[in-house]
Amino acid sequence: MTQTDFSEQIRVTSVPYHSASVVIFTGIPLNPNSYKRNSGKYYVTIKTSVDALPVQPMVGQHWVVTGARFVETKCVGDHVMQQHTYESPTHIACSLPETGEQLITFIAKEKDFKGIGESKARALWQLLGEHFHSTLMSDTEASRKRLREVLSDESIDALFQGYAKYKNLSHCNWMSEHRIPSSIQQRLLRFHDEKSIEAIRVNPYLLIGFGMDFKALDILAQTQFEVDRKDARRLSAALESAIHQEVAKGHTYTTHAKLRPLLNKLLGDNELAAQAFKAGYNQAQYVLNPATGTYHPTAQLLMESVVAKRLLRLAKQQNLYDERTNAAFLTAVNELPYELTEKQSEAVLTVLDNAVSCITGGAGTGKTTVLRTALRAYRQMGFEIHAVALSGRAAMRLHESIGYPTMTIAALLRNEPIEPSREQPNHLLVIDEASMLDLPTMYRLVNHLHPAVRIIFTGDPNQLPPIGCGKVLADIVASKAIANVTLDIVKRQKGATGIPEYSMLINQGLVPEHLNMGNVHFHETSKDRIAQVCAELYQQSPENSRVVGATTAMVADINNLIQEAVNSDGVRMTFEMYGETYCRNDLRQGDVILFTQNNYEKGIQNGSLGKLTSAVGTGDDYGVVELDTGESVYVTQSLLDCMRLGYCITLHKAQGSQFPRIIVALQRGRIVDRAWLYTAITRAEYEVHIVGSAAEFEAITRAPSNVHNRNSYLLELLKTRVDL
C-alpha cells in the first residue's frame, strides 16, 4: 500500500454507507486520461464526515476530491482493479456536469430526476444545449413552455425539483471550504437561498440562529471575515448563544445573574459581556420584563403568548353541560360494567362541561376509566375524536385503552389541520401523557387546530418534565385557570400490585415503611454490583422486563451484561457494501433494539423499541427489526446508525410508555431525584424491582424534587388571565 497526495474528479456509482456522522461513497474517474497516469483500471472510495460535505452523495453526481490517497489492489468479480481511497480528504466538492454526455448520464441516473431516462435526457440536451443551466435556474412559465416540447408536465416538475438541490452547489462548496457543517448549510439555504453567501458576509454570526456553535463560529468570523472583538454583531451573537444554552436547559426565560457568567465565558471580557446585553436588545433577541427583571427570548415568549391565548379563550367556554350532554353521559355510564367513584364522575362531568380540561393523577388512579367514559359521551354527541400521544408506544397503549384510533403528535402535525366542516362540525383533541409536552410542540398543536376544537389533557404533572423547553401540563394545573380534576387512590383493591400506593408515598417525599411492598421489591446492592444484579433480574423474565438506568454509561454496562447473558450466541449483524463486509459487533440477531432518531417513513420515532429478527443483509437492506407495535421494518442505511441495544434504556426514553416488569437501576446523580424515582416506578404495569442502596433511596425520596425548577412564563400568563 502506498500513500501520496492527489486530486481526482469522479462520477458517483455507489453510496455503500451513510449514517448521521459518516458517509462512504465510490465512483469512477471522469478524466479520460486518468488510466494513463495510473497503473491500470481503478475506482475511487471516499470516507468522510457528513458535516464536511456540501450535499448528500448520490449515484450520478460529479465530485472533486483532494487529499492523501491510499492505493490497494482489489478483486471485483473476475477483474483485478485498484482502489484509491481518500479518508477525511483536505478538499471535497460536488459539481454539476459540464459536457453534454456527462449531463445526459447524470440526469438519467440521478434518482432526484424521477421518470427522466436517457432518451428524455438526450432530447432535453438537444433542445437546450448550453442554455440548460440558465433555463432551469428559475421555474418560470417561459421555461416550462420551452420544456413542454420534449417533456410532460409531470417530468418537468421532477426536473425542477431535482435541479433545485444542485443550483446552489457553488454556495454549498464555498460554505464547506469555510468549515460550515452541511446541516447548517441546508437550514441557511432554505431561508436565504442564493443570497446565503452574501448574508454570511454581511453578518457571519447569523449562523448562530441556524445552530452553529459560537466558539467555532467566532474563530471563523475573526479569521476569515476580520470581525472586531467589540463588533455589535459578535456581542449580540454571544448573548443569543447564552440564551440558547438556557433554553436548552428547559427554561423559557432567564435572569441577568444566569446570563452574565455565560457571556463572560464566551467573550472572555467582563466589559464586553456588559455591552452584549445592549447589543442583543437592539436586535430584539429578548424582551426585558421591567417588573421582574427577567429576560424572555422573543421566540419562546411568542409561543407562550399564543398558547396561553388559545387556552384562555377555550377556558371561557364553560357550562356546556345540557340535556343532550346529560343523555350522552348517562348512556356512557350505563355501558360501564362497574360504578364510577364520586371523583371519577366529577372528572367526567368536568370534561363534558368545559371546552378545555385536564384529567390528572398518578398511576392506578383511574384516568383511563374517566377518559374512556368521557369519550363515549362525546362520541354519542357526534364529536370526531382525535387522540394523540408523544411516542408510538404510548399511542398504541392509548388505543388499547380507549378503543378509538390514535396516533403520535408528530403524525397529527403531518396531516391536514383539524378544521370543522359542514359534515363534521365538532372535533375533540385528546393529548395523553401530556406531562411530556414541551412548549414548541404545544405551540405547533395550537396552530394546527381550529379555535373551536375542544382539548382534553391527561397525565401526571409530577413526572419528569419534557426534554424540550417549558412544562405545559404542570403550568396548566398550577395556574388553576383551566378546569382540572386530580384523581387519587380511594382504596387498595384486592389483588392490586401496590405500585400506585408505593409511588404516591415517594411523590409526597415519604419513605415507605417497608421497602418491599406488594409487587414492589427492593434489592439492597452495592454500587459496583448494580449492573450485575439488574442483568440477573432481567434473566428471570426476559420477555416482560425492561431495565431503566440514569446515565448512558450505566445503561451501556447493563445492556452489554444482559446481551451476554441472554443472547451470547446470536449472529452478529453483518452486511455487504460494495464488495466489502461490514459488521456491527454490538448488535446480534435476537437482541432488543432501541432507535434513537425519528424516521417517519419507516414509522419509527426516537425511543421506538423492537427485536432484531434478522441480522443478515440482502441488497440495500441490512436486516429486519420487528417493532413492539407488531410491524416489521427493513434496516436501511438511515436506520443503521440510530440502532442501539434496548434491554436497558434511560428514563427519558421510557417516559410515556409502560412495561409489564420494570427494573430500576438506582444510583444518585445529577438527574436522579424524587421525580425521577417516582416516574421510573410508574412505568411498571404489575411488578417493580429497585436495585441499589436503601440509604440512597431514602435520601433521594426525602430531598425536594427539581422537577419544576424550570423558569416558565406560561404559568404567569395563565394565572393573570391576561387578554393577550
CSV table of C-alpha atoms in Angstrom, one decimal, residues 200-500:
chain,number,residue,atom,x,y,z
A,200,ILE,CA,-22.8,35.4,5.7
A,201,ARG,CA,-20.5,38.1,4.5
A,202,VAL,CA,-22.8,40.8,5.9
A,203,ASN,CA,-23.0,39.0,9.3
A,204,PRO,CA,-21.3,35.7,9.8
A,205,TYR,CA,-22.8,35.5,13.2
A,206,LEU,CA,-26.3,34.9,11.8
A,207,LEU,CA,-25.2,31.2,11.7
A,208,ILE,CA,-25.8,31.1,15.4
A,209,GLY,CA,-29.6,31.2,14.6
A,210,PHE,CA,-29.1,28.2,12.4
A,211,GLY,CA,-27.4,26.0,15.0
A,212,MET,CA,-23.7,26.7,14.7
A,213,ASP,CA,-21.6,26.7,17.9
A,214,PHE,CA,-20.5,30.2,19.0
A,215,LYS,CA,-16.8,29.3,19.6
A,216,ALA,CA,-16.3,27.7,16.2
A,217,LEU,CA,-18.1,30.5,14.5
A,218,ASP,CA,-16.2,33.1,16.5
A,219,ILE,CA,-12.9,31.8,15.1
A,220,LEU,CA,-14.3,31.8,11.6
A,221,ALA,CA,-15.7,35.3,11.8
A,222,GLN,CA,-12.5,36.8,13.2
A,223,THR,CA,-10.0,35.0,11.0
A,224,GLN,CA,-12.0,34.8,7.7
A,225,PHE,CA,-14.1,37.9,7.9
A,226,GLU,CA,-12.0,40.1,10.2
A,227,VAL,CA,-14.8,40.9,12.6
A,228,ASP,CA,-13.6,43.0,15.5
A,229,ARG,CA,-13.9,41.6,19.1
A,230,LYS,CA,-16.1,44.7,20.0
A,231,ASP,CA,-18.3,44.4,17.0
A,232,ALA,CA,-22.0,44.6,17.9
A,233,ARG,CA,-22.7,41.6,15.7
A,234,ARG,CA,-20.3,39.5,17.8
A,235,LEU,CA,-21.7,40.7,21.1
A,236,SER,CA,-25.3,40.1,20.0
A,237,ALA,CA,-24.4,36.6,18.9
A,238,ALA,CA,-22.8,35.8,22.2
A,239,LEU,CA,-26.0,36.8,24.0
A,240,GLU,CA,-28.1,34.8,21.6
A,241,SER,CA,-25.8,31.7,22.3
A,242,ALA,CA,-26.1,32.3,26.1
A,243,ILE,CA,-29.9,32.4,25.8
A,244,HIS,CA,-29.9,29.3,23.7
A,245,GLN,CA,-28.0,27.5,26.5
A,246,GLU,CA,-30.7,28.5,29.0
A,247,VAL,CA,-33.5,27.3,26.7
A,248,ALA,CA,-31.6,24.0,26.2
A,249,LYS,CA,-31.9,23.5,30.0
A,250,GLY,CA,-35.7,23.7,29.7
A,251,HIS,CA,-36.2,27.4,30.6
A,252,THR,CA,-38.4,29.8,28.6
A,253,TYR,CA,-36.9,32.8,30.4
A,254,THR,CA,-33.8,33.6,32.4
A,255,THR,CA,-32.1,36.2,34.5
A,256,HIS,CA,-29.2,38.6,34.3
A,257,ALA,CA,-27.5,36.6,37.0
A,258,LYS,CA,-27.7,33.4,34.9
A,259,LEU,CA,-26.7,35.0,31.6
A,260,ARG,CA,-23.7,37.1,32.8
A,261,PRO,CA,-21.4,34.2,33.7
A,262,LEU,CA,-22.2,32.5,30.3
A,263,LEU,CA,-21.3,35.7,28.5
A,264,ASN,CA,-18.1,36.2,30.5
A,265,LYS,CA,-17.1,32.7,29.4
A,266,LEU,CA,-18.0,33.2,25.7
A,267,LEU,CA,-16.4,36.6,25.3
A,268,GLY,CA,-13.6,36.4,27.9
A,269,ASP,CA,-14.2,40.0,28.9
A,270,ASN,CA,-16.4,41.5,31.6
A,271,GLU,CA,-16.8,44.8,29.8
A,272,LEU,CA,-17.8,43.2,26.6
A,273,ALA,CA,-20.3,41.0,28.4
A,274,ALA,CA,-22.0,44.1,29.8
A,275,GLN,CA,-22.2,45.6,26.3
A,276,ALA,CA,-23.7,42.4,24.9
A,277,PHE,CA,-27.0,43.0,26.7
A,278,LYS,CA,-27.4,46.3,24.9
A,279,ALA,CA,-26.4,44.7,21.5
A,280,GLY,CA,-28.9,41.9,22.0
A,281,TYR,CA,-31.7,44.3,23.0
A,282,ASN,CA,-31.1,46.3,19.8
A,283,GLN,CA,-31.5,43.1,17.8
A,284,ALA,CA,-34.8,42.3,19.6
A,285,GLN,CA,-33.4,38.9,20.8
A,286,TYR,CA,-35.2,39.2,24.0
A,287,VAL,CA,-37.9,41.1,25.8
A,288,LEU,CA,-37.0,42.6,29.2
A,289,ASN,CA,-39.7,42.4,31.8
A,290,PRO,CA,-39.2,45.6,33.9
A,291,ALA,CA,-41.4,44.3,36.7
A,292,THR,CA,-39.3,41.1,37.3
A,293,GLY,CA,-36.0,42.0,35.6
A,294,THR,CA,-36.3,38.7,33.6
A,295,TYR,CA,-35.1,38.1,30.1
A,296,HIS,CA,-37.5,36.4,27.7
A,297,PRO,CA,-36.2,35.1,24.4
A,298,THR,CA,-38.5,36.5,21.7
A,299,ALA,CA,-39.4,33.2,20.2
A,300,GLN,CA,-40.3,31.5,23.5
A,301,LEU,CA,-42.4,34.5,24.6
A,302,LEU,CA,-44.3,34.4,21.3
A,303,MET,CA,-45.0,30.7,21.7
A,304,GLU,CA,-46.1,31.1,25.3
A,305,SER,CA,-48.4,34.0,24.4
A,306,VAL,CA,-50.1,32.1,21.6
A,307,VAL,CA,-50.6,29.0,23.7
A,308,ALA,CA,-52.0,31.0,26.7
A,309,LYS,CA,-54.3,33.0,24.4
A,310,ARG,CA,-55.8,29.8,22.9
A,311,LEU,CA,-56.2,28.0,26.2
A,312,LEU,CA,-57.8,31.0,28.0
A,313,ARG,CA,-60.3,31.5,25.1
A,314,LEU,CA,-61.3,27.9,25.3
A,315,ALA,CA,-61.5,28.1,29.1
A,316,LYS,CA,-64.2,30.8,28.8
A,317,GLN,CA,-66.4,28.2,27.1
A,318,GLN,CA,-67.9,26.8,30.3
A,319,ASN,CA,-71.3,25.5,31.4
A,320,LEU,CA,-71.6,23.5,28.2
A,321,TYR,CA,-73.5,20.6,30.0
A,322,ASP,CA,-77.1,20.5,28.8
A,323,GLU,CA,-79.8,17.9,28.4
A,324,ARG,CA,-78.1,16.5,25.3
A,325,THR,CA,-74.8,16.2,27.1
A,326,ASN,CA,-76.6,14.6,30.1
A,327,ALA,CA,-78.2,11.9,27.9
A,328,ALA,CA,-74.9,11.1,26.4
A,329,PHE,CA,-73.3,10.9,29.9
A,330,LEU,CA,-75.9,8.6,31.2
A,331,THR,CA,-75.6,6.3,28.1
A,332,ALA,CA,-71.8,6.1,28.6
A,333,VAL,CA,-72.1,5.4,32.3
A,334,ASN,CA,-74.7,2.7,31.8
A,335,GLU,CA,-72.3,0.9,29.4
A,336,LEU,CA,-69.7,0.5,32.2
A,337,PRO,CA,-69.5,-2.9,34.0
A,338,TYR,CA,-68.9,-1.0,37.3
A,339,GLU,CA,-69.9,2.2,39.0
A,340,LEU,CA,-67.7,5.3,38.9
A,341,THR,CA,-66.4,6.7,42.1
A,342,GLU,CA,-67.6,10.2,43.1
A,343,LYS,CA,-64.3,11.7,42.0
A,344,GLN,CA,-64.3,9.9,38.7
A,345,SER,CA,-67.9,11.1,38.0
A,346,GLU,CA,-66.8,14.6,38.8
A,347,ALA,CA,-63.9,14.3,36.3
A,348,VAL,CA,-66.2,13.0,33.5
A,349,LEU,CA,-68.7,15.9,34.1
A,350,THR,CA,-65.9,18.4,34.2
A,351,VAL,CA,-64.6,17.2,30.8
A,352,LEU,CA,-68.1,17.4,29.3
A,353,ASP,CA,-68.8,20.9,30.8
A,354,ASN,CA,-65.6,22.7,29.5
A,355,ALA,CA,-64.1,23.2,26.1
A,356,VAL,CA,-60.6,22.6,27.6
A,357,SER,CA,-59.9,20.5,30.6
A,358,CYS,CA,-57.4,18.2,32.4
A,359,ILE,CA,-57.6,14.8,34.0
A,360,THR,CA,-54.5,14.4,36.2
A,361,GLY,CA,-53.3,11.8,38.7
A,362,GLY,CA,-50.7,9.1,39.3
A,363,ALA,CA,-50.7,5.5,38.1
A,364,GLY,CA,-53.7,3.5,39.1
A,365,THR,CA,-55.9,6.4,39.9
A,366,GLY,CA,-58.5,5.8,37.1
A,367,LYS,CA,-57.5,8.4,34.5
A,368,THR,CA,-58.1,5.8,31.7
A,369,THR,CA,-61.6,4.9,33.0
A,370,VAL,CA,-62.6,8.6,33.2
A,371,LEU,CA,-61.2,9.3,29.7
A,372,ARG,CA,-62.9,6.2,28.1
A,373,THR,CA,-66.3,7.2,29.6
A,374,ALA,CA,-66.0,10.9,28.6
A,375,LEU,CA,-65.0,9.9,25.0
A,376,ARG,CA,-68.0,7.6,24.7
A,377,ALA,CA,-70.2,10.5,25.7
A,378,TYR,CA,-68.5,12.9,23.3
A,379,ARG,CA,-68.9,10.3,20.5
A,380,GLN,CA,-72.6,10.0,21.4
A,381,MET,CA,-72.9,13.7,20.8
A,382,GLY,CA,-71.3,13.5,17.3
A,383,PHE,CA,-67.8,14.6,18.0
A,384,GLU,CA,-64.9,13.3,16.0
A,385,ILE,CA,-62.2,12.1,18.4
A,386,HIS,CA,-58.5,12.8,17.7
A,387,ALA,CA,-56.3,11.1,20.3
A,388,VAL,CA,-52.6,11.6,20.4
A,389,ALA,CA,-49.5,10.7,22.5
A,390,LEU,CA,-45.9,11.7,22.1
A,391,SER,CA,-44.4,8.3,21.4
A,392,GLY,CA,-45.6,5.4,19.2
A,393,ARG,CA,-45.7,3.0,22.1
A,394,ALA,CA,-47.8,5.4,24.2
A,395,ALA,CA,-50.2,6.0,21.2
A,396,MET,CA,-50.6,2.2,20.9
A,397,ARG,CA,-51.3,1.9,24.6
A,398,LEU,CA,-53.8,4.7,24.4
A,399,HIS,CA,-55.6,3.0,21.5
A,400,GLU,CA,-55.9,-0.2,23.6
A,401,SER,CA,-57.3,1.8,26.5
A,402,ILE,CA,-59.9,3.9,24.8
A,403,GLY,CA,-60.8,1.9,21.6
A,404,TYR,CA,-60.5,4.9,19.3
A,405,PRO,CA,-57.9,5.5,16.5
A,406,THR,CA,-54.8,7.1,17.9
A,407,MET,CA,-51.5,8.5,16.5
A,408,THR,CA,-48.4,10.2,17.6
A,409,ILE,CA,-48.4,14.0,17.8
A,410,ALA,CA,-45.8,14.1,15.0
A,411,ALA,CA,-48.1,12.2,12.7
A,412,LEU,CA,-51.0,14.5,13.5
A,413,LEU,CA,-48.9,17.5,12.7
A,414,ARG,CA,-48.0,16.0,9.3
A,415,ASN,CA,-51.7,15.6,8.5
A,416,GLU,CA,-54.1,18.3,7.4
A,417,PRO,CA,-55.1,20.8,10.1
A,418,ILE,CA,-58.2,19.9,12.1
A,419,GLU,CA,-61.0,22.1,10.8
A,420,PRO,CA,-64.7,22.0,11.4
A,421,SER,CA,-66.8,21.3,8.3
A,422,ARG,CA,-70.5,21.1,7.4
A,423,GLU,CA,-70.3,17.4,7.5
A,424,GLN,CA,-68.3,17.3,10.8
A,425,PRO,CA,-68.6,20.5,12.8
A,426,ASN,CA,-67.5,19.1,16.2
A,427,HIS,CA,-63.9,18.0,17.0
A,428,LEU,CA,-62.1,16.9,20.2
A,429,LEU,CA,-58.4,16.5,20.7
A,430,VAL,CA,-57.1,14.3,23.5
A,431,ILE,CA,-53.4,14.7,24.5
A,432,ASP,CA,-52.3,11.7,26.6
A,433,GLU,CA,-49.2,11.6,28.7
A,434,ALA,CA,-49.3,15.4,28.5
A,435,SER,CA,-46.5,15.8,31.1
A,436,MET,CA,-44.1,15.2,28.2
A,437,LEU,CA,-45.5,18.0,26.1
A,438,ASP,CA,-43.0,20.8,25.6
A,439,LEU,CA,-43.8,24.4,24.7
A,440,PRO,CA,-42.7,24.2,21.0
A,441,THR,CA,-44.8,21.1,20.4
A,442,MET,CA,-47.9,22.7,22.1
A,443,TYR,CA,-47.4,25.8,20.0
A,444,ARG,CA,-47.4,23.7,16.8
A,445,LEU,CA,-50.5,21.9,18.0
A,446,VAL,CA,-52.4,25.1,18.7
A,447,ASN,CA,-51.6,26.4,15.2
A,448,HIS,CA,-52.8,23.1,13.8
A,449,LEU,CA,-56.2,23.3,15.4
A,450,HIS,CA,-59.2,25.4,14.6
A,451,PRO,CA,-60.1,27.6,17.7
A,452,ALA,CA,-63.3,25.7,18.0
A,453,VAL,CA,-61.6,22.3,18.6
A,454,ARG,CA,-62.0,21.2,22.2
A,455,ILE,CA,-59.0,19.8,24.1
A,456,ILE,CA,-58.5,17.3,26.9
A,457,PHE,CA,-55.2,16.9,28.6
A,458,THR,CA,-54.4,13.7,30.6
A,459,GLY,CA,-51.3,13.0,32.5
A,460,ASP,CA,-49.3,13.3,35.7
A,461,PRO,CA,-47.6,16.7,36.3
A,462,ASN,CA,-45.4,15.2,38.9
A,463,GLN,CA,-43.4,13.2,36.4
A,464,LEU,CA,-40.2,14.3,34.8
A,465,PRO,CA,-40.6,17.5,32.7
A,466,PRO,CA,-40.3,17.2,28.9
A,467,ILE,CA,-37.0,17.2,27.1
A,468,GLY,CA,-37.7,20.4,25.3
A,469,CYS,CA,-38.3,23.8,27.0
A,470,GLY,CA,-41.3,24.6,29.1
A,471,LYS,CA,-43.6,22.4,31.3
A,472,VAL,CA,-47.0,22.9,29.7
A,473,LEU,CA,-49.1,20.4,31.8
A,474,ALA,CA,-47.6,21.4,35.1
A,475,ASP,CA,-48.2,25.1,34.3
A,476,ILE,CA,-51.8,24.5,33.3
A,477,VAL,CA,-52.5,22.6,36.5
A,478,ALA,CA,-50.7,25.1,38.8
A,479,SER,CA,-52.4,28.1,37.2
A,480,LYS,CA,-55.9,26.9,38.1
A,481,ALA,CA,-57.1,28.7,35.0
A,482,ILE,CA,-58.1,25.5,33.2
A,483,ALA,CA,-60.7,23.1,34.6
A,484,ASN,CA,-58.8,20.2,36.2
A,485,VAL,CA,-59.7,17.2,38.3
A,486,THR,CA,-56.9,15.4,40.1
A,487,LEU,CA,-57.7,11.8,40.8
A,488,ASP,CA,-56.2,9.9,43.7
A,489,ILE,CA,-56.3,6.4,45.1
A,490,VAL,CA,-59.5,5.7,47.1
A,491,LYS,CA,-58.7,2.2,48.5
A,492,ARG,CA,-56.5,-0.7,47.9
A,493,GLN,CA,-58.2,-3.2,45.6
A,494,LYS,CA,-58.0,-6.9,46.2
A,495,GLY,CA,-55.1,-8.4,44.2
A,496,ALA,CA,-53.7,-4.9,43.4
A,497,THR,CA,-50.0,-4.5,42.8
A,498,GLY,CA,-49.3,-1.9,45.4
A,499,ILE,CA,-47.4,0.2,42.8
A,500,PRO,CA,-49.7,3.2,42.9
